[in-house]
JSON list of C-alpha atoms and ligand atoms in Angstrom, two decimals:
[
{"chain": "N", "resi": 9, "resn": "MET", "atom": "CA", "xyz": [196.45, -102.16, 157.73]},
{"chain": "N", "resi": 10, "resn": "PRO", "atom": "CA", "xyz": [195.69, -102.90, 161.40]},
{"chain": "N", "resi": 11, "resn": "TYR", "atom": "CA", "xyz": [191.90, -102.70, 160.93]},
{"chain": "N", "resi": 12, "resn": "THR", "atom": "CA", "xyz": [190.02, -104.89, 158.46]},
{"chain": "N", "resi": 13, "resn": "LEU", "atom": "CA", "xyz": [186.37, -105.23, 157.47]},
{"chain": "N", "resi": 14, "resn": "PRO", "atom": "CA", "xyz": [184.92, -108.42, 158.99]},
{"chain": "N", "resi": 15, "resn": "GLU", "atom": "CA", "xyz": [182.80, -110.70, 156.82]},
{"chain": "N", "resi": 16, "resn": "LEU", "atom": "CA", "xyz": [179.11, -110.85, 157.63]},
{"chain": "N", "resi": 17, "resn": "PRO", "atom": "CA", "xyz": [178.45, -113.99, 159.71]},
{"chain": "N", "resi": 18, "resn": "TYR", "atom": "CA", "xyz": [175.53, -114.92, 157.38]},
{"chain": "N", "resi": 19, "resn": "ALA", "atom": "CA", "xyz": [174.46, -114.35, 153.77]},
{"chain": "N", "resi": 20, "resn": "TYR", "atom": "CA", "xyz": [173.44, -110.85, 152.70]},
{"chain": "N", "resi": 21, "resn": "ASP", "atom": "CA", "xyz": [169.83, -111.98, 152.22]},
{"chain": "N", "resi": 22, "resn": "ALA", "atom": "CA", "xyz": [169.71, -114.10, 155.38]},
{"chain": "N", "resi": 23, "resn": "LEU", "atom": "CA", "xyz": [167.80, -111.52, 157.41]},
{"chain": "N", "resi": 24, "resn": "GLU", "atom": "CA", "xyz": [165.06, -110.97, 154.82]},
{"chain": "N", "resi": 25, "resn": "PRO", "atom": "CA", "xyz": [162.36, -109.79, 155.00]},
{"chain": "N", "resi": 26, "resn": "PHE", "atom": "CA", "xyz": [163.43, -107.80, 158.09]},
{"chain": "N", "resi": 27, "resn": "LEU", "atom": "CA", "xyz": [166.49, -106.44, 156.25]},
{"chain": "N", "resi": 28, "resn": "ASN", "atom": "CA", "xyz": [166.89, -106.97, 152.53]},
{"chain": "N", "resi": 29, "resn": "ALA", "atom": "CA", "xyz": [170.11, -107.85, 150.71]},
{"chain": "N", "resi": 30, "resn": "GLU", "atom": "CA", "xyz": [170.41, -104.41, 149.10]},
{"chain": "N", "resi": 31, "resn": "THR", "atom": "CA", "xyz": [170.40, -102.70, 152.50]},
{"chain": "N", "resi": 32, "resn": "MET", "atom": "CA", "xyz": [172.92, -105.18, 153.88]},
{"chain": "N", "resi": 33, "resn": "HIS", "atom": "CA", "xyz": [175.26, -104.79, 150.88]},
{"chain": "N", "resi": 34, "resn": "LEU", "atom": "CA", "xyz": [175.24, -101.00, 151.09]},
{"chain": "N", "resi": 35, "resn": "HIS", "atom": "CA", "xyz": [175.52, -100.96, 154.85]},
{"chain": "N", "resi": 36, "resn": "HIS", "atom": "CA", "xyz": [178.33, -103.50, 155.17]},
{"chain": "N", "resi": 37, "resn": "ASP", "atom": "CA", "xyz": [180.24, -103.13, 151.90]},
{"chain": "N", "resi": 38, "resn": "LYS", "atom": "CA", "xyz": [180.05, -99.33, 151.62]},
{"chain": "N", "resi": 39, "resn": "HIS", "atom": "CA", "xyz": [179.32, -97.71, 154.99]},
{"chain": "N", "resi": 40, "resn": "HIS", "atom": "CA", "xyz": [181.17, -100.05, 157.34]},
{"chain": "N", "resi": 41, "resn": "ALA", "atom": "CA", "xyz": [184.05, -100.35, 154.88]},
{"chain": "N", "resi": 42, "resn": "ALA", "atom": "CA", "xyz": [184.35, -96.56, 154.76]},
{"chain": "N", "resi": 43, "resn": "TYR", "atom": "CA", "xyz": [184.84, -96.39, 158.53]},
{"chain": "N", "resi": 44, "resn": "VAL", "atom": "CA", "xyz": [187.55, -99.03, 158.41]},
{"chain": "N", "resi": 45, "resn": "ASN", "atom": "CA", "xyz": [189.35, -97.23, 155.58]},
{"chain": "N", "resi": 46, "resn": "ALA", "atom": "CA", "xyz": [189.10, -93.83, 157.25]},
{"chain": "N", "resi": 47, "resn": "LEU", "atom": "CA", "xyz": [190.38, -95.29, 160.54]},
{"chain": "N", "resi": 48, "resn": "ASN", "atom": "CA", "xyz": [193.45, -96.77, 158.86]},
{"chain": "N", "resi": 49, "resn": "GLU", "atom": "CA", "xyz": [193.98, -93.51, 156.98]},
{"chain": "N", "resi": 50, "resn": "ALA", "atom": "CA", "xyz": [193.86, -91.50, 160.21]},
{"chain": "N", "resi": 51, "resn": "GLU", "atom": "CA", "xyz": [196.45, -93.78, 161.81]},
{"chain": "N", "resi": 52, "resn": "GLN", "atom": "CA", "xyz": [198.72, -93.40, 158.78]},
{"chain": "N", "resi": 53, "resn": "LYS", "atom": "CA", "xyz": [198.42, -89.63, 158.99]},
{"chain": "N", "resi": 54, "resn": "ILE", "atom": "CA", "xyz": [199.29, -89.69, 162.68]},
{"chain": "N", "resi": 55, "resn": "GLN", "atom": "CA", "xyz": [202.39, -91.78, 161.91]},
{"chain": "N", "resi": 56, "resn": "ALA", "atom": "CA", "xyz": [203.34, -89.27, 159.23]},
{"chain": "N", "resi": 57, "resn": "ALA", "atom": "CA", "xyz": [202.84, -86.43, 161.72]},
{"chain": "N", "resi": 58, "resn": "GLN", "atom": "CA", "xyz": [205.12, -88.20, 164.21]},
{"chain": "N", "resi": 59, "resn": "GLN", "atom": "CA", "xyz": [207.81, -88.54, 161.56]},
{"chain": "N", "resi": 60, "resn": "ALA", "atom": "CA", "xyz": [207.44, -84.94, 160.43]},
{"chain": "N", "resi": 61, "resn": "GLY", "atom": "CA", "xyz": [207.24, -83.57, 163.96]},
{"chain": "N", "resi": 62, "resn": "ASP", "atom": "CA", "xyz": [204.17, -81.63, 162.90]},
{"chain": "N", "resi": 63, "resn": "PHE", "atom": "CA", "xyz": [201.08, -82.20, 164.99]},
{"chain": "N", "resi": 64, "resn": "SER", "atom": "CA", "xyz": [199.13, -79.21, 163.71]},
{"chain": "N", "resi": 65, "resn": "ALA", "atom": "CA", "xyz": [196.40, -81.45, 162.21]},
{"chain": "N", "resi": 66, "resn": "LEU", "atom": "CA", "xyz": [195.94, -83.49, 165.38]},
{"chain": "N", "resi": 67, "resn": "ARG", "atom": "CA", "xyz": [192.57, -81.94, 166.30]},
{"chain": "N", "resi": 68, "resn": "ALA", "atom": "CA", "xyz": [190.96, -83.37, 163.15]},
{"chain": "N", "resi": 69, "resn": "LEU", "atom": "CA", "xyz": [192.91, -86.62, 163.39]},
{"chain": "N", "resi": 70, "resn": "CYS", "atom": "CA", "xyz": [191.77, -87.29, 166.97]},
{"chain": "N", "resi": 71, "resn": "ASP", "atom": "CA", "xyz": [188.21, -86.62, 165.82]},
{"chain": "N", "resi": 72, "resn": "ALA", "atom": "CA", "xyz": [188.69, -89.11, 162.98]},
{"chain": "N", "resi": 73, "resn": "LEU", "atom": "CA", "xyz": [190.08, -91.74, 165.36]},
{"chain": "N", "resi": 74, "resn": "ALA", "atom": "CA", "xyz": [187.12, -91.46, 167.73]},
{"chain": "N", "resi": 75, "resn": "PHE", "atom": "CA", "xyz": [184.45, -91.36, 165.01]},
{"chain": "N", "resi": 76, "resn": "ASN", "atom": "CA", "xyz": [185.78, -94.09, 162.73]},
{"chain": "N", "resi": 77, "resn": "TYR", "atom": "CA", "xyz": [187.03, -96.47, 165.44]},
{"chain": "N", "resi": 78, "resn": "SER", "atom": "CA", "xyz": [183.67, -96.26, 167.19]},
{"chain": "N", "resi": 79, "resn": "GLY", "atom": "CA", "xyz": [181.86, -96.77, 163.89]},
{"chain": "N", "resi": 80, "resn": "HIS", "atom": "CA", "xyz": [183.99, -99.82, 163.09]},
{"chain": "N", "resi": 81, "resn": "LEU", "atom": "CA", "xyz": [183.51, -101.35, 166.55]},
{"chain": "N", "resi": 82, "resn": "LEU", "atom": "CA", "xyz": [179.76, -100.78, 166.68]},
{"chain": "N", "resi": 83, "resn": "HIS", "atom": "CA", "xyz": [179.13, -102.17, 163.19]},
{"chain": "N", "resi": 84, "resn": "SER", "atom": "CA", "xyz": [181.26, -105.25, 163.92]},
{"chain": "N", "resi": 85, "resn": "LEU", "atom": "CA", "xyz": [179.09, -105.84, 166.99]},
{"chain": "N", "resi": 86, "resn": "PHE", "atom": "CA", "xyz": [175.86, -105.09, 165.16]},
{"chain": "N", "resi": 87, "resn": "TRP", "atom": "CA", "xyz": [176.36, -107.82, 162.54]},
{"chain": "N", "resi": 88, "resn": "THR", "atom": "CA", "xyz": [177.00, -110.49, 165.17]},
{"chain": "N", "resi": 89, "resn": "ASN", "atom": "CA", "xyz": [174.16, -109.24, 167.40]},
{"chain": "N", "resi": 90, "resn": "MET", "atom": "CA", "xyz": [171.78, -110.43, 164.64]},
{"chain": "N", "resi": 91, "resn": "LYS", "atom": "CA", "xyz": [171.04, -113.85, 163.16]},
{"chain": "N", "resi": 92, "resn": "PRO", "atom": "CA", "xyz": [168.44, -115.35, 160.84]},
{"chain": "N", "resi": 93, "resn": "GLY", "atom": "CA", "xyz": [165.42, -116.38, 162.89]},
{"chain": "N", "resi": 94, "resn": "GLY", "atom": "CA", "xyz": [166.55, -114.34, 165.89]},
{"chain": "N", "resi": 95, "resn": "GLY", "atom": "CA", "xyz": [164.43, -112.39, 168.31]},
{"chain": "N", "resi": 96, "resn": "GLY", "atom": "CA", "xyz": [162.41, -113.61, 171.25]},
{"chain": "N", "resi": 97, "resn": "ALA", "atom": "CA", "xyz": [163.82, -113.21, 174.73]},
{"chain": "N", "resi": 98, "resn": "PRO", "atom": "CA", "xyz": [167.14, -114.08, 176.41]},
{"chain": "N", "resi": 99, "resn": "SER", "atom": "CA", "xyz": [167.63, -116.86, 178.95]},
{"chain": "N", "resi": 100, "resn": "GLY", "atom": "CA", "xyz": [170.13, -117.84, 181.62]},
{"chain": "N", "resi": 101, "resn": "ALA", "atom": "CA", "xyz": [172.54, -115.38, 183.20]},
{"chain": "N", "resi": 102, "resn": "LEU", "atom": "CA", "xyz": [171.71, -112.62, 180.69]},
{"chain": "N", "resi": 103, "resn": "ALA", "atom": "CA", "xyz": [168.00, -112.85, 181.51]},
{"chain": "N", "resi": 104, "resn": "GLU", "atom": "CA", "xyz": [168.80, -112.78, 185.23]},
{"chain": "N", "resi": 105, "resn": "GLN", "atom": "CA", "xyz": [171.01, -109.70, 184.87]},
{"chain": "N", "resi": 106, "resn": "ILE", "atom": "CA", "xyz": [168.36, -107.88, 182.82]},
{"chain": "N", "resi": 107, "resn": "ALA", "atom": "CA", "xyz": [165.72, -108.68, 185.46]},
{"chain": "N", "resi": 108, "resn": "LYS", "atom": "CA", "xyz": [168.07, -107.46, 188.22]},
{"chain": "N", "resi": 109, "resn": "ASP", "atom": "CA", "xyz": [168.94, -104.18, 186.52]},
{"chain": "N", "resi": 110, "resn": "PHE", "atom": "CA", "xyz": [165.65, -103.30, 184.81]},
{"chain": "N", "resi": 111, "resn": "GLY", "atom": "CA", "xyz": [162.99, -105.18, 186.78]},
{"chain": "N", "resi": 112, "resn": "SER", "atom": "CA", "xyz": [161.84, -107.26, 183.82]},
{"chain": "N", "resi": 113, "resn": "PHE", "atom": "CA", "xyz": [162.60, -108.00, 180.19]},
{"chain": "N", "resi": 114, "resn": "GLU", "atom": "CA", "xyz": [159.53, -105.97, 179.19]},
{"chain": "N", "resi": 115, "resn": "VAL", "atom": "CA", "xyz": [160.82, -102.86, 180.97]},
{"chain": "N", "resi": 116, "resn": "PHE", "atom": "CA", "xyz": [164.29, -103.36, 179.48]},
{"chain": "N", "resi": 117, "resn": "LYS", "atom": "CA", "xyz": [162.87, -103.74, 175.98]},
{"chain": "N", "resi": 118, "resn": "ALA", "atom": "CA", "xyz": [160.64, -100.66, 176.32]},
{"chain": "N", "resi": 119, "resn": "GLN", "atom": "CA", "xyz": [163.57, -98.57, 177.62]},
{"chain": "N", "resi": 120, "resn": "PHE", "atom": "CA", "xyz": [165.98, -99.83, 174.93]},
{"chain": "N", "resi": 121, "resn": "LEU", "atom": "CA", "xyz": [163.44, -99.11, 172.17]},
{"chain": "N", "resi": 122, "resn": "ALA", "atom": "CA", "xyz": [162.67, -95.66, 173.57]},
{"chain": "N", "resi": 123, "resn": "ALA", "atom": "CA", "xyz": [166.36, -94.75, 173.85]},
{"chain": "N", "resi": 124, "resn": "THR", "atom": "CA", "xyz": [166.98, -95.98, 170.30]},
{"chain": "N", "resi": 125, "resn": "ASN", "atom": "CA", "xyz": [163.91, -94.44, 168.71]},
{"chain": "N", "resi": 126, "resn": "LEU", "atom": "CA", "xyz": [164.69, -91.10, 170.39]},
{"chain": "N", "resi": 127, "resn": "VAL", "atom": "CA", "xyz": [168.26, -90.82, 169.09]},
{"chain": "N", "resi": 128, "resn": "GLN", "atom": "CA", "xyz": [168.53, -87.33, 167.62]},
{"chain": "N", "resi": 129, "resn": "GLY", "atom": "CA", "xyz": [169.69, -87.67, 164.04]},
{"chain": "N", "resi": 130, "resn": "SER", "atom": "CA", "xyz": [172.26, -90.41, 163.40]},
{"chain": "N", "resi": 131, "resn": "GLY", "atom": "CA", "xyz": [173.24, -92.77, 166.18]},
{"chain": "N", "resi": 132, "resn": "TRP", "atom": "CA", "xyz": [172.75, -96.00, 168.07]},
{"chain": "N", "resi": 133, "resn": "GLY", "atom": "CA", "xyz": [170.91, -97.64, 170.93]},
{"chain": "N", "resi": 134, "resn": "ILE", "atom": "CA", "xyz": [173.38, -99.48, 173.15]},
{"chain": "N", "resi": 135, "resn": "LEU", "atom": "CA", "xyz": [173.12, -101.99, 176.00]},
{"chain": "N", "resi": 136, "resn": "ALA", "atom": "CA", "xyz": [176.45, -102.09, 177.81]},
{"chain": "N", "resi": 137, "resn": "TRP", "atom": "CA", "xyz": [178.11, -103.67, 180.85]},
{"chain": "N", "resi": 138, "resn": "GLU", "atom": "CA", "xyz": [179.15, -100.93, 183.26]},
{"chain": "N", "resi": 139, "resn": "PRO", "atom": "CA", "xyz": [182.05, -102.23, 185.38]},
{"chain": "N", "resi": 140, "resn": "VAL", "atom": "CA", "xyz": [182.05, -99.67, 188.21]},
{"chain": "N", "resi": 141, "resn": "ALA", "atom": "CA", "xyz": [178.60, -100.45, 189.60]},
{"chain": "N", "resi": 142, "resn": "GLN", "atom": "CA", "xyz": [178.63, -103.90, 187.90]},
{"chain": "N", "resi": 143, "resn": "LYS", "atom": "CA", "xyz": [175.38, -103.48, 186.02]},
{"chain": "N", "resi": 144, "resn": "LEU", "atom": "CA", "xyz": [173.84, -103.22, 182.58]},
{"chain": "N", "resi": 145, "resn": "VAL", "atom": "CA", "xyz": [173.14, -99.71, 181.27]},
{"chain": "N", "resi": 146, "resn": "ILE", "atom": "CA", "xyz": [171.23, -98.43, 178.24]},
{"chain": "N", "resi": 147, "resn": "LEU", "atom": "CA", "xyz": [172.94, -95.57, 176.41]},
{"chain": "N", "resi": 148, "resn": "GLN", "atom": "CA", "xyz": [172.47, -93.63, 173.22]},
{"chain": "N", "resi": 149, "resn": "ALA", "atom": "CA", "xyz": [175.35, -92.85, 170.92]},
{"chain": "N", "resi": 150, "resn": "GLU", "atom": "CA", "xyz": [174.98, -89.80, 168.72]},
{"chain": "N", "resi": 151, "resn": "LYS", "atom": "CA", "xyz": [177.03, -90.35, 165.57]},
{"chain": "N", "resi": 152, "resn": "HIS", "atom": "CA", "xyz": [179.13, -93.29, 166.82]},
{"chain": "N", "resi": 153, "resn": "GLN", "atom": "CA", "xyz": [181.09, -91.84, 169.71]},
{"chain": "N", "resi": 154, "resn": "ASN", "atom": "CA", "xyz": [179.17, -89.13, 171.53]},
{"chain": "N", "resi": 155, "resn": "LEU", "atom": "CA", "xyz": [177.32, -89.76, 174.81]},
{"chain": "N", "resi": 156, "resn": "ALA", "atom": "CA", "xyz": [179.35, -92.87, 175.64]},
{"chain": "N", "resi": 157, "resn": "GLN", "atom": "CA", "xyz": [180.52, -93.71, 179.17]},
{"chain": "N", "resi": 158, "resn": "TRP", "atom": "CA", "xyz": [184.22, -94.52, 179.49]},
{"chain": "N", "resi": 159, "resn": "GLY", "atom": "CA", "xyz": [185.07, -98.14, 180.22]},
{"chain": "N", "resi": 160, "resn": "VAL", "atom": "CA", "xyz": [181.72, -99.75, 179.48]},
{"chain": "N", "resi": 161, "resn": "THR", "atom": "CA", "xyz": [181.52, -102.74, 177.14]},
{"chain": "N", "resi": 162, "resn": "PRO", "atom": "CA", "xyz": [178.67, -102.71, 174.60]},
{"chain": "N", "resi": 163, "resn": "VAL", "atom": "CA", "xyz": [176.92, -106.06, 174.32]},
{"chain": "N", "resi": 164, "resn": "LEU", "atom": "CA", "xyz": [173.85, -105.20, 172.18]},
{"chain": "N", "resi": 165, "resn": "VAL", "atom": "CA", "xyz": [173.79, -102.36, 169.66]},
{"chain": "N", "resi": 166, "resn": "LEU", "atom": "CA", "xyz": [171.18, -101.13, 167.19]},
{"chain": "N", "resi": 167, "resn": "ASP", "atom": "CA", "xyz": [172.12, -98.80, 164.35]},
{"chain": "N", "resi": 168, "resn": "VAL", "atom": "CA", "xyz": [169.53, -96.11, 163.62]},
{"chain": "N", "resi": 169, "resn": "TRP", "atom": "CA", "xyz": [171.49, -94.07, 161.11]},
{"chain": "N", "resi": 170, "resn": "GLU", "atom": "CA", "xyz": [169.11, -93.65, 158.17]},
{"chain": "N", "resi": 171, "resn": "HIS", "atom": "CA", "xyz": [171.40, -95.82, 156.01]},
{"chain": "N", "resi": 172, "resn": "ALA", "atom": "CA", "xyz": [170.51, -98.75, 158.28]},
{"chain": "N", "resi": 173, "resn": "TYR", "atom": "CA", "xyz": [166.81, -98.77, 157.42]},
{"chain": "N", "resi": 174, "resn": "TYR", "atom": "CA", "xyz": [165.67, -96.03, 155.04]},
{"chain": "N", "resi": 175, "resn": "LEU", "atom": "CA", "xyz": [165.52, -98.13, 151.85]},
{"chain": "N", "resi": 176, "resn": "GLN", "atom": "CA", "xyz": [162.89, -100.36, 153.43]},
{"chain": "N", "resi": 177, "resn": "TYR", "atom": "CA", "xyz": [161.35, -98.40, 156.27]},
{"chain": "N", "resi": 178, "resn": "GLN", "atom": "CA", "xyz": [161.73, -94.78, 155.12]},
{"chain": "N", "resi": 179, "resn": "ASN", "atom": "CA", "xyz": [160.92, -92.57, 158.13]},
{"chain": "N", "resi": 180, "resn": "ARG", "atom": "CA", "xyz": [159.37, -95.42, 160.15]},
{"chain": "N", "resi": 181, "resn": "ARG", "atom": "CA", "xyz": [162.31, -95.95, 162.52]},
{"chain": "N", "resi": 182, "resn": "PRO", "atom": "CA", "xyz": [160.10, -97.58, 165.22]},
{"chain": "N", "resi": 183, "resn": "ASP", "atom": "CA", "xyz": [159.02, -100.29, 162.74]},
{"chain": "N", "resi": 184, "resn": "PHE", "atom": "CA", "xyz": [162.68, -101.08, 162.07]},
{"chain": "N", "resi": 185, "resn": "THR", "atom": "CA", "xyz": [163.62, -101.22, 165.75]},
{"chain": "N", "resi": 186, "resn": "ALA", "atom": "CA", "xyz": [160.56, -103.33, 166.59]},
{"chain": "N", "resi": 187, "resn": "GLY", "atom": "CA", "xyz": [161.53, -105.72, 163.78]},
{"chain": "N", "resi": 188, "resn": "PHE", "atom": "CA", "xyz": [165.02, -106.00, 165.22]},
{"chain": "N", "resi": 189, "resn": "PHE", "atom": "CA", "xyz": [163.60, -107.38, 168.47]},
{"chain": "N", "resi": 190, "resn": "ALA", "atom": "CA", "xyz": [160.97, -109.52, 166.73]},
{"chain": "N", "resi": 191, "resn": "HIS", "atom": "CA", "xyz": [163.14, -111.14, 164.05]},
{"chain": "N", "resi": 192, "resn": "ALA", "atom": "CA", "xyz": [166.85, -110.53, 164.42]},
{"chain": "N", "resi": 193, "resn": "VAL", "atom": "CA", "xyz": [168.43, -110.28, 167.90]},
{"chain": "N", "resi": 194, "resn": "ASN", "atom": "CA", "xyz": [170.95, -113.06, 168.53]},
{"chain": "N", "resi": 195, "resn": "TRP", "atom": "CA", "xyz": [170.57, -113.41, 172.30]},
{"chain": "N", "resi": 196, "resn": "GLU", "atom": "CA", "xyz": [173.24, -116.13, 172.49]},
{"chain": "N", "resi": 197, "resn": "ASP", "atom": "CA", "xyz": [175.77, -113.65, 171.12]},
{"chain": "N", "resi": 198, "resn": "VAL", "atom": "CA", "xyz": [174.65, -110.99, 173.61]},
{"chain": "N", "resi": 199, "resn": "ALA", "atom": "CA", "xyz": [174.94, -113.51, 176.47]},
{"chain": "N", "resi": 200, "resn": "GLN", "atom": "CA", "xyz": [178.47, -114.49, 175.41]},
{"chain": "N", "resi": 201, "resn": "ARG", "atom": "CA", "xyz": [179.50, -110.84, 175.24]},
{"chain": "N", "resi": 202, "resn": "LEU", "atom": "CA", "xyz": [178.11, -110.16, 178.71]},
{"chain": "N", "resi": 203, "resn": "ALA", "atom": "CA", "xyz": [179.95, -113.17, 180.15]},
{"chain": "N", "resi": 204, "resn": "ALA", "atom": "CA", "xyz": [183.21, -112.02, 178.58]},
{"chain": "N", "resi": 205, "resn": "ALA", "atom": "CA", "xyz": [182.71, -108.43, 179.77]},
{"chain": "N", "resi": 206, "resn": "ARG", "atom": "CA", "xyz": [182.14, -109.55, 183.36]},
{"chain": "G", "resi": 314, "resn": "MN3", "atom": "MN1", "xyz": [175.57, -97.98, 160.04]}
]
């Protein structure tokens, strides 16, 4: 199996009260695991198609690769983008890049929250390094893979599928996303990801 479910980098209850252990168990152990399993299954089916010389199912298999790979990647990032006692504001080179590309941290935060809160249905808010113009961009992902730009590297991601927050926040998505910034963002991890992407 080329893809494996990563362990959470903290205890399941470490982010309480922002995110409770029940939400984290379901989200990591069930939802993220399902993407990993489906991704491996799609790859096995493609290998079987190669051996059989029958690519008639490739439309659905390519869809499965895009959806489940993107889900696996984004969740793996999401766990490490959070830490107990996180939040606040970034410093150093990350803070400078945000100021350069958005004017200020306040503008960046307002735009990131708006993009994330306005995701239609299931998706993500994403801050990514865009290598062509060498800048940070804020994107939405619908499902896991739609509305992406090719070649960008996500550095901060926020899951707003209902499974990410509904047990605690019900329909109050903006309370969940505000709590993410107030209590959970691991800015050191985001800064390391930006440095590596550059
Ligand atoms: Mn999720």
